[in-house]
Short mmCIF file of C-alpha atoms in Angstrom, two decimals:
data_model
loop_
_atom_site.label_atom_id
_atom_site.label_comp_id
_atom_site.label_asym_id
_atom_site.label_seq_id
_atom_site.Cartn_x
_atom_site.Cartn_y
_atom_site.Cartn_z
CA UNK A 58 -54.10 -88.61 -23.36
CA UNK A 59 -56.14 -86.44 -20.75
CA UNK A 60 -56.02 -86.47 -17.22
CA UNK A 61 -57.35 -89.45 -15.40
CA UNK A 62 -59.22 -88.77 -12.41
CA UNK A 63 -58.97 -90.89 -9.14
CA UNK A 64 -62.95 -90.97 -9.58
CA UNK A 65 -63.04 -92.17 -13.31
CA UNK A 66 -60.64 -95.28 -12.32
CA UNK A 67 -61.16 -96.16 -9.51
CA UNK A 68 -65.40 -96.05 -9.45
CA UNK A 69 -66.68 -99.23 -10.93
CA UNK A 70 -68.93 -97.65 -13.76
CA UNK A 71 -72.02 -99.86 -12.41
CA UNK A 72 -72.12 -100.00 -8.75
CA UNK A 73 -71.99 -103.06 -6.58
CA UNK A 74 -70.34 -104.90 -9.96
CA UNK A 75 -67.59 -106.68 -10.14
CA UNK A 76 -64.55 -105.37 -11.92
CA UNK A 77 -63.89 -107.51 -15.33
CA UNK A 78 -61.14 -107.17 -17.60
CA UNK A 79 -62.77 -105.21 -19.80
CA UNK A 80 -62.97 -102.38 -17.13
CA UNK A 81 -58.75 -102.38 -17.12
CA UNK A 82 -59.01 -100.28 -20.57
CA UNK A 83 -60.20 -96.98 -18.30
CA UNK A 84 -57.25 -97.54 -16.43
CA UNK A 85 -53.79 -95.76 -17.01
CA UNK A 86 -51.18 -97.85 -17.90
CA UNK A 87 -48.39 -95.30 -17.56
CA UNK A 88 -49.00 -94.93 -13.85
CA UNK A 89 -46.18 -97.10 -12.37
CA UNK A 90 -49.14 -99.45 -10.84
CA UNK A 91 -49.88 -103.02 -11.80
CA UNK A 92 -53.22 -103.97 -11.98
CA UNK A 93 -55.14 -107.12 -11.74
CA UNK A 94 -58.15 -108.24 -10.58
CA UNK A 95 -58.52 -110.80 -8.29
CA UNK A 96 -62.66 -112.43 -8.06
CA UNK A 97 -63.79 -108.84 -8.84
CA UNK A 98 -61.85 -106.74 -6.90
CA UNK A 99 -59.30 -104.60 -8.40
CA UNK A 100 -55.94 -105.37 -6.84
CA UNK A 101 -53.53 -102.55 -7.46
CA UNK A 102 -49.79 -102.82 -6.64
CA UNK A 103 -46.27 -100.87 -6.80
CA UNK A 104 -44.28 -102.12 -10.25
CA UNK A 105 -41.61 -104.58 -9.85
CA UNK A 106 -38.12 -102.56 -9.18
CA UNK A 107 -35.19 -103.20 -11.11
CA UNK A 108 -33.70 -106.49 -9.81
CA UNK A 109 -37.19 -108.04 -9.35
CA UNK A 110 -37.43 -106.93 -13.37
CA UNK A 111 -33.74 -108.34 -13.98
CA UNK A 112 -34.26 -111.66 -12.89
CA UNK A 113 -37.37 -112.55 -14.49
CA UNK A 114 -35.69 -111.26 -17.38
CA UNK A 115 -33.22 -113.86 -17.12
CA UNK A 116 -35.56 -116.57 -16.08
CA UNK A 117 -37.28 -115.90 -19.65
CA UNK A 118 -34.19 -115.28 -21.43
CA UNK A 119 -33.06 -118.77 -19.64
CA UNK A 120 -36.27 -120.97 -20.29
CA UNK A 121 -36.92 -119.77 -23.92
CA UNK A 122 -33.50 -121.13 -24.94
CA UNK A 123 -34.13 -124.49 -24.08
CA UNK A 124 -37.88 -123.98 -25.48
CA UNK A 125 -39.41 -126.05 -28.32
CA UNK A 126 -41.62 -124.45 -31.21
CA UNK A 127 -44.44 -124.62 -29.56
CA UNK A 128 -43.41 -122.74 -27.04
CA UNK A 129 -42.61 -119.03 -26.03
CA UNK A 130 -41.07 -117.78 -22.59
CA UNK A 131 -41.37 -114.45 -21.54
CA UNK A 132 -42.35 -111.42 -19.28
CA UNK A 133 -45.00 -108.93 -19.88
CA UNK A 134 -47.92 -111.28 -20.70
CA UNK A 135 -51.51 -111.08 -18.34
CA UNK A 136 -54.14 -114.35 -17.94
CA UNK A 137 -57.65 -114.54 -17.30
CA UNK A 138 -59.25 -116.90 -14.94
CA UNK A 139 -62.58 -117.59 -13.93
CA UNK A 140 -64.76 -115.85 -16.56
CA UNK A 141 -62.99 -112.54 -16.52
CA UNK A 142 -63.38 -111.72 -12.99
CA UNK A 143 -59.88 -113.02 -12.09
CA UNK A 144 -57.11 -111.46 -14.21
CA UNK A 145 -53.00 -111.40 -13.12
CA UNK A 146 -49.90 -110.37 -14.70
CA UNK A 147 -47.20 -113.36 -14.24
CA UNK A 148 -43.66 -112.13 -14.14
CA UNK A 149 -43.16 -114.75 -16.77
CA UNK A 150 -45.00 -117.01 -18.60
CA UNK A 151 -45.00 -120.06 -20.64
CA UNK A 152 -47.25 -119.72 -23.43
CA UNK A 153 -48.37 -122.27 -26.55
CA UNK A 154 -47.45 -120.09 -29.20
CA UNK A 155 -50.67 -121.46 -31.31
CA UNK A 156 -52.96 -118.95 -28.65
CA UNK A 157 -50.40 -116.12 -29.96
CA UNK A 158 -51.67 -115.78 -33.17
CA UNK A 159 -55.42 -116.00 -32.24
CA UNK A 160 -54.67 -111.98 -30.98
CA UNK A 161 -56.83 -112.38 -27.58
CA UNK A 162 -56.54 -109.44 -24.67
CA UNK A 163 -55.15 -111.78 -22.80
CA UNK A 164 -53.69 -115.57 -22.47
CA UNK A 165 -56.32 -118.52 -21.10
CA UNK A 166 -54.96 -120.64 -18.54
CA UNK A 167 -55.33 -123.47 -20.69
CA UNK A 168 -52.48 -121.99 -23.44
CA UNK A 169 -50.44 -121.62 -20.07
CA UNK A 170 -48.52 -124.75 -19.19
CA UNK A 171 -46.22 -123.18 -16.76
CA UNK A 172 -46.35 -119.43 -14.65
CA UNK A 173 -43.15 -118.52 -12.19
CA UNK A 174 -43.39 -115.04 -9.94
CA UNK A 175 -40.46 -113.83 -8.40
CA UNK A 176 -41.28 -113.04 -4.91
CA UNK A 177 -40.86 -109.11 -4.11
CA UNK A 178 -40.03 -108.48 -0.21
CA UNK A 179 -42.49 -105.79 -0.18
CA UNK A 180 -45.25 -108.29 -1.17
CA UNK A 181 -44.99 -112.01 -0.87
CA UNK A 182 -49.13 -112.44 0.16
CA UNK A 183 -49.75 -111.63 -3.61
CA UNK A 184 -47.51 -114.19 -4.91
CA UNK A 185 -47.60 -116.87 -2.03
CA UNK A 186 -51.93 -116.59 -1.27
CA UNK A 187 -53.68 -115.24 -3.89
CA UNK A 188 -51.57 -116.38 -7.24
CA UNK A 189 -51.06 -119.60 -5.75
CA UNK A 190 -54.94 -119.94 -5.13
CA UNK A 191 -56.05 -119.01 -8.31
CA UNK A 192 -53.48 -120.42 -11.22
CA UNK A 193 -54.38 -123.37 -9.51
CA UNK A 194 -58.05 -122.58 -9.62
CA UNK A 195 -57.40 -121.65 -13.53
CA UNK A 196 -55.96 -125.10 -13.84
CA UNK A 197 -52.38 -124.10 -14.75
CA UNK A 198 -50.07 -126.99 -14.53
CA UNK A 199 -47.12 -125.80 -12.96
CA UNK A 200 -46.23 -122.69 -10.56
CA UNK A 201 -42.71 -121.32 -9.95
CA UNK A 202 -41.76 -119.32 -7.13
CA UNK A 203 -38.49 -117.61 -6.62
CA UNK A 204 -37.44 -116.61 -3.78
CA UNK A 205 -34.52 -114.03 -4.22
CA UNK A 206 -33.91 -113.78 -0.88
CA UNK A 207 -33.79 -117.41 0.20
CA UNK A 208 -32.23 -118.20 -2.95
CA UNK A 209 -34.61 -120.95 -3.95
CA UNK A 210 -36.92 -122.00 -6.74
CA UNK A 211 -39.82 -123.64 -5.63
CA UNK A 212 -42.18 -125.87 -8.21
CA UNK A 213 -45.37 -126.30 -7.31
CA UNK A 214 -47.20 -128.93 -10.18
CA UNK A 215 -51.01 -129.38 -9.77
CA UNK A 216 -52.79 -131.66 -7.70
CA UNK A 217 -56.41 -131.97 -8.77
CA UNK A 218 -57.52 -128.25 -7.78
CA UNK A 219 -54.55 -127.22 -5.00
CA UNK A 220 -50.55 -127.00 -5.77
CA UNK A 221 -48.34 -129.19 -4.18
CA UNK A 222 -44.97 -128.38 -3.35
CA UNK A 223 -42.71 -130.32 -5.95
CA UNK A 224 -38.92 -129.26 -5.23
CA UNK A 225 -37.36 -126.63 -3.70
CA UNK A 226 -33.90 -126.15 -5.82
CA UNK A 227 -31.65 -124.17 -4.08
CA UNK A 228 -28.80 -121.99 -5.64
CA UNK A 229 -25.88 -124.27 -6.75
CA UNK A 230 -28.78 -127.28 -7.63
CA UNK A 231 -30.08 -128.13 -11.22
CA UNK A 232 -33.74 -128.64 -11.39
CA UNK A 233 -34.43 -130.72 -14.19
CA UNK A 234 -37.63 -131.83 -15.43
CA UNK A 235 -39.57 -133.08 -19.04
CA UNK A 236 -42.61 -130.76 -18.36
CA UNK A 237 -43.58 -128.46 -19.76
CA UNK A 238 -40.57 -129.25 -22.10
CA UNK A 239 -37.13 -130.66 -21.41
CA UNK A 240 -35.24 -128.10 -19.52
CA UNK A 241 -33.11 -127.97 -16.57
CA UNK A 242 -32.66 -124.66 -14.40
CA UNK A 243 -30.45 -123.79 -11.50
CA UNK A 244 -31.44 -121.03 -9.59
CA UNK A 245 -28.00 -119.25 -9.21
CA UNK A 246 -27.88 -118.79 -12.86
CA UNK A 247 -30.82 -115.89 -12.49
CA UNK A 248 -30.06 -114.68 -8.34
CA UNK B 218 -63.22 -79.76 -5.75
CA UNK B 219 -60.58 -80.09 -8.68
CA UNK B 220 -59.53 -82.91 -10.59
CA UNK B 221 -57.08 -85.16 -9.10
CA UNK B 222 -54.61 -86.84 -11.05
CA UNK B 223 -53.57 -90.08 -11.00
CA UNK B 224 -50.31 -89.10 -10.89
CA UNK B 225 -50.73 -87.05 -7.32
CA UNK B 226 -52.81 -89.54 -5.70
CA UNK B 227 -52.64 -93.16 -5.98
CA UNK B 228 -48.96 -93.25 -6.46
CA UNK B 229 -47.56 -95.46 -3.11
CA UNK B 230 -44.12 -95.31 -2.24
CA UNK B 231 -42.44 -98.08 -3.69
CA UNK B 232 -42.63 -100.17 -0.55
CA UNK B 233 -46.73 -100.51 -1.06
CA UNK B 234 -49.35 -98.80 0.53
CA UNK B 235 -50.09 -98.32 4.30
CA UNK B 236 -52.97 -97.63 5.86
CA UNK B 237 -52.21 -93.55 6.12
CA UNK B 238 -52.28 -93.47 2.50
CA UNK B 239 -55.98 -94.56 2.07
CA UNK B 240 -57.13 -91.63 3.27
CA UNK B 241 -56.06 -89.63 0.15
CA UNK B 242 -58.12 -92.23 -2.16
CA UNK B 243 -61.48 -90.64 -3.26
CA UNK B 244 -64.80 -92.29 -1.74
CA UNK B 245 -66.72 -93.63 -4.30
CA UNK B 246 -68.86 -96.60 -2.77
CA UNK B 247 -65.90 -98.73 -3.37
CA UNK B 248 -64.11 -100.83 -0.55
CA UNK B 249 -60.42 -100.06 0.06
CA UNK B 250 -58.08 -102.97 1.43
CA UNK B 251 -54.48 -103.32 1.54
CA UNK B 252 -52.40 -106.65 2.04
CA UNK B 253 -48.82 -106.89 2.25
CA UNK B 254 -48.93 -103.40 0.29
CA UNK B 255 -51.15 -103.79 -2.22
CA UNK B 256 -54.35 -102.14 -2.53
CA UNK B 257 -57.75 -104.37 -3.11
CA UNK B 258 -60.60 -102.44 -4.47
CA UNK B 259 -64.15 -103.84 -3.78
CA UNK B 260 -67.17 -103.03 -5.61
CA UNK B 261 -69.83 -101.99 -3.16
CA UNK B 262 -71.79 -104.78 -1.34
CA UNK B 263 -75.17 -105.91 -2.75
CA UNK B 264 -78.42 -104.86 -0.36
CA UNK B 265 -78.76 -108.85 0.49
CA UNK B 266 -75.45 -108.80 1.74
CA UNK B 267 -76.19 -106.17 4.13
CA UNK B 268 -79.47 -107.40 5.21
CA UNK B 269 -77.08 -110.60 6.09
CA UNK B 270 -74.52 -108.26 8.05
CA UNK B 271 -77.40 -106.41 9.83
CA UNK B 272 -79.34 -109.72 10.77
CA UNK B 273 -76.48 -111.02 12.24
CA UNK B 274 -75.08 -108.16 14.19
CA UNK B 275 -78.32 -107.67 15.48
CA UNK B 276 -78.78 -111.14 17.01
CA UNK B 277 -75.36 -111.29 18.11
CA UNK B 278 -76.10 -107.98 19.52
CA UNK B 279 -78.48 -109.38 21.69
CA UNK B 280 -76.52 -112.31 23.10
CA UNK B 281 -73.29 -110.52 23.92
CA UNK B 282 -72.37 -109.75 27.57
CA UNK B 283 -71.82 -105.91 28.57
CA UNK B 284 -67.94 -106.21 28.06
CA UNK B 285 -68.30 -106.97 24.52
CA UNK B 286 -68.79 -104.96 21.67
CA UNK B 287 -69.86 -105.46 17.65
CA UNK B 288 -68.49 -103.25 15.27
CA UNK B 289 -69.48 -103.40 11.31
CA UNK B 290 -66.69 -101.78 8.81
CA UNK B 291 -64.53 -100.81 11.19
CA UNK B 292 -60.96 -101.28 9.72
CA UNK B 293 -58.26 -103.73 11.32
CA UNK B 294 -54.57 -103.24 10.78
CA UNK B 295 -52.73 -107.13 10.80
CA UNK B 296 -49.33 -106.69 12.05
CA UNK B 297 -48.53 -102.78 11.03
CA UNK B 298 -49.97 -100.61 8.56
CA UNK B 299 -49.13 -102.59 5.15
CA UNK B 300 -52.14 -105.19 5.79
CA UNK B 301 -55.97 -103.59 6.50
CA UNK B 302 -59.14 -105.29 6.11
CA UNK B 303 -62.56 -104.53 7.16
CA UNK B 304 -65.01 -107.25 8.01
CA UNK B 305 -68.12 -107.55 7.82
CA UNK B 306 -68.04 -107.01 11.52
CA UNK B 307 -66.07 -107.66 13.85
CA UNK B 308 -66.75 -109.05 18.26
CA UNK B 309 -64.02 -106.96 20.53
CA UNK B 310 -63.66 -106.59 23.84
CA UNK B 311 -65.17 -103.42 24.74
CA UNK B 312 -62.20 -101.89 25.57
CA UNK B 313 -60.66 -101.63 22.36
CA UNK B 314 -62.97 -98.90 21.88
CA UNK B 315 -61.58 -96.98 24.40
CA UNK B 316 -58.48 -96.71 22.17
CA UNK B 317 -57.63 -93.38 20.46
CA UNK B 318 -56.77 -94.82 16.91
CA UNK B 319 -58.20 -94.52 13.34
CA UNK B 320 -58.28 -98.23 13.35
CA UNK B 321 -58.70 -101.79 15.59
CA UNK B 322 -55.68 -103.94 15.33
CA UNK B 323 -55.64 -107.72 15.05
CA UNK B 324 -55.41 -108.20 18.65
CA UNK B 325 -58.71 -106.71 19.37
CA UNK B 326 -60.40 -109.20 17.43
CA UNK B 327 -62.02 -112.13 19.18
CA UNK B 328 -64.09 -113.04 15.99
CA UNK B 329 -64.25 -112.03 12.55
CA UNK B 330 -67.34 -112.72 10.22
CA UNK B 331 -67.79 -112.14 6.65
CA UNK B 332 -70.73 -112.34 4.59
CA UNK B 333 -69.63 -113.91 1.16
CA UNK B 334 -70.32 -111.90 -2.08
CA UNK B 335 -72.04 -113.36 -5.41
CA UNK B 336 -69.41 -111.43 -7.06
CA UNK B 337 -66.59 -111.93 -5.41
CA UNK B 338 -66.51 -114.68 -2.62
CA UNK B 339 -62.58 -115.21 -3.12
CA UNK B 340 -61.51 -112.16 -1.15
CA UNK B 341 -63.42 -114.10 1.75
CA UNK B 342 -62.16 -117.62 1.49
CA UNK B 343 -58.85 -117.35 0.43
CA UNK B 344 -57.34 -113.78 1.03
CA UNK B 345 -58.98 -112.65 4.62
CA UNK B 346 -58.60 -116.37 5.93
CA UNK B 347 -54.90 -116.47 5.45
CA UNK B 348 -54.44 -112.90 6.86
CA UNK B 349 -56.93 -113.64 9.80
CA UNK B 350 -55.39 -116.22 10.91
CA UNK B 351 -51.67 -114.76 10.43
CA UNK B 352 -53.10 -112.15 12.91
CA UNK B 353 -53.77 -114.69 15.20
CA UNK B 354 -57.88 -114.07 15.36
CA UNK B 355 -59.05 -116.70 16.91
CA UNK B 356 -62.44 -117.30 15.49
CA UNK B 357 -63.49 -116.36 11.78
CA UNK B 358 -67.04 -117.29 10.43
CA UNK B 359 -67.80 -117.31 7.04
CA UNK B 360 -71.49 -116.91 6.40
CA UNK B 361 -72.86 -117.51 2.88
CA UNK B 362 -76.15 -116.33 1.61
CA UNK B 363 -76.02 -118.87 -1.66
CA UNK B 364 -75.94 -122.38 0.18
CA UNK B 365 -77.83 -120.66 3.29
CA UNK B 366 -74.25 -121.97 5.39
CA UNK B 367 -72.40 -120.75 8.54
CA UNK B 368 -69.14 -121.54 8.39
CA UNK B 369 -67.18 -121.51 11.88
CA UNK B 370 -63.43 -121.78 11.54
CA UNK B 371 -60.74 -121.54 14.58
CA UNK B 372 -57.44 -121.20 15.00
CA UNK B 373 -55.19 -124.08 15.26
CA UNK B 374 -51.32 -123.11 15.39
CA UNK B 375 -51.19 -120.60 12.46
CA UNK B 376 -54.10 -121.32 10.03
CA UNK B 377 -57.76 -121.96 10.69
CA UNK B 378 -59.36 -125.35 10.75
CA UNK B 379 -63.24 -125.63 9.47
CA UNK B 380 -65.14 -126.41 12.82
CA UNK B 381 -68.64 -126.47 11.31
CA UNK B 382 -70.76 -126.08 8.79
CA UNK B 383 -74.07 -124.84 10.44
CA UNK B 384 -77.39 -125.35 8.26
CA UNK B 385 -80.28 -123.29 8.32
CA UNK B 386 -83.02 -124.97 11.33
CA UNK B 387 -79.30 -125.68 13.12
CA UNK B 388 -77.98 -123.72 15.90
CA UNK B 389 -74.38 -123.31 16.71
CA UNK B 390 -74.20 -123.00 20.10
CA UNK B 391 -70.57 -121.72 21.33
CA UNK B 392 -69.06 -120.76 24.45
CA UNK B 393 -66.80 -118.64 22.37
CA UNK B 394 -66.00 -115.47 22.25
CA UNK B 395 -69.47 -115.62 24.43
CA UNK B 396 -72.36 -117.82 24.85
CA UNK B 397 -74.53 -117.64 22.13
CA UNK B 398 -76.40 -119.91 19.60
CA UNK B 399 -76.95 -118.64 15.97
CA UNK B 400 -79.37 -120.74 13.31
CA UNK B 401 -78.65 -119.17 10.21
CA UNK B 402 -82.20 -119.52 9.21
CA UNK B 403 -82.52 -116.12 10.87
CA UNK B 404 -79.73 -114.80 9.38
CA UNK B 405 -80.02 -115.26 5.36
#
């Protein structure tokens, strides 16, 4: 591949628009950065260092054990909200395997029963503001939060269009819970 | 001037951005922002959204005592470099102008106002309100040109509580950060 310029990516090719997913294909993906886009606006951060990586790792690794047919845990996987405008990169994801085979750019929130982000000290707004705001704006059922530094899991389940703080499970608790299938987590298995 | 690589200019440390590394991003009509780190890239505002900013400005211009000052785009860090918005405009005491910096910080700001964006009103309502009020400015308005609205929100403890919602052929008439009344009927 050539050489990307700063101008090419970063220079919304109609001005005054709003970014869309369809504008991430100009974008590099081998650049170390993570981008979303978050109502328009292109949000770019640093990539998740190694621990951050290791423990969602083990948080999919955990949940997809105890995971029906229907289901699939893992990392890597990106959701759209909000016609396009809106798009984020969970850490790790709960996904209806049905909406794997239908070969989309990117997961609906309505195939997502369940997101988690593991909170990175360099950036907790990301995780804590914006994701909270808008997988509950996309409707997805349940939000998980780990904190590696407190050493906590914190559910959030949806409450009409806002999250509301479920549980926090500290390390050394079980969280157990039927949704969104029977599976029980404690947080020191993954910190 | 040459081609610049991705590579060579957009990489952060891997701590996030801070505010000295914006200057090495190219200026292309886009907005740069940074939160906690991470850098928010705005498309370019619409010309009814800066008819909005100028309207306003102007007749808050004209209200304001001579020891306060409007600025529009002028950057504000929020506690340190990592976090950097730039509001629609912002009310300061004069004196913060008198500051040698590249930027105002949050405790220069008596009042914040955005305009909100067909394209992107989230940044507004969600993203700059938390921040805002974690930088403990005590007023924020939120004006928006689709339901014709001024929305006044002030600081209680550490988030902002909605204190009106002004309708065109209202005034809002405040003692704070200055007398002044504002219909938005003039505004939008």
């Amino acid at each position: 591949m050539g050489v990307v310029t700063m101008t090419e990516s970063l220079m919304h090719p109609e001005f005054g628009r709003p970014w869309t997913i369809d504008d991430l294909a100009r974008l590099p993906d081998d650049d170390g950065m993570r981008y979303e886009i978050v109502d328009g606006s292109l949000l770019v951060s640093p990539h998740a260092n190694v621990y951050h990586f290791g423990v969602a790792g083990l948080l999919a690794r955990l949940l997809d054990r105890q995971a029906p047919d229907q289901f699939l845990v893992a990392q890597d996987g990106s959701v759209q909200v909000k016609n396009r405008t809106s798009y984020f990169l969970p850490d790790v994801m709960a996904v209806r395997r049905d909406a794997i085979q239908r070969g989309r750019d990117c997961f609906d929130p309505a195939d997502v029963p369940l997101v988690i982000e593991v909170l990175s000290p360099s950036n907790r707004g990301n995780d804590l503001i914006i994701k909270r705001h808008y997988y509950a704006a996309g409707g997805i059922p349940q939000y998980w939060i780990v904190d590696p530094e407190k050493r906590t899991l914190t559910v959030l389940t949806l409450e009409g269009d806002s999250y509301q703080d479920r549980a926090v499970v500290e390390a050394g608790q079980v969280w157990r819970s039927d949704e969104p299938f029977p599976l029980t987590i404690d947080p020191a298995d993954v910190l | 001037m040459g081609v610049v690589t991705m590579t060579e200019s957009l990489m952060p440390p891997t701590s996030g951005w801070t505010v000295d590394d914006l200057y090495r991003l190219p200026d292309t009509g886009v907005r740069y922002e940074l939160f906690d780190g991470s850098l928010l890239v705005s498309p370019a505002p619409i010309v009814r959204h800066a008819r909005a900013v100028n309207r306003l400005r102007d007749l808050l211009a004209r209200q304001a005592p001579a020891d306060i000052q409007l600025a529009q785009d002028v950057g504000v860090t929020v506690h340190g470099g990592r976090t950097y918005f730039i509001p629609d405009i912002c009310v300061l005491p004069a004196a913060a102008f008198d500051k040698d910096a590249d930027n105002l910080d949050q405790d220069d700001v008596l009042l914040a106002i955005e305009v909100l964006s067909p394209s992107n009103p989230g940044n507004d309502l969600v993203l700059k309100r938390h921040y805002y009020a974690a930088g403990g400015i005590p007023q924020y308005w939120i004006v928006d040109p689709d339901k014709r609205t001024l929305t006044v929100l002030t600081l209680d403890g550490d988030t902002y509580k909605e204190r009106a919602v002004v309708e065109p052929g209202q005034a809002w008439r405040s003692d704070e950060p200055f007398p002044l009344a504002i219909d938005p009927a003039h505004v939008l």
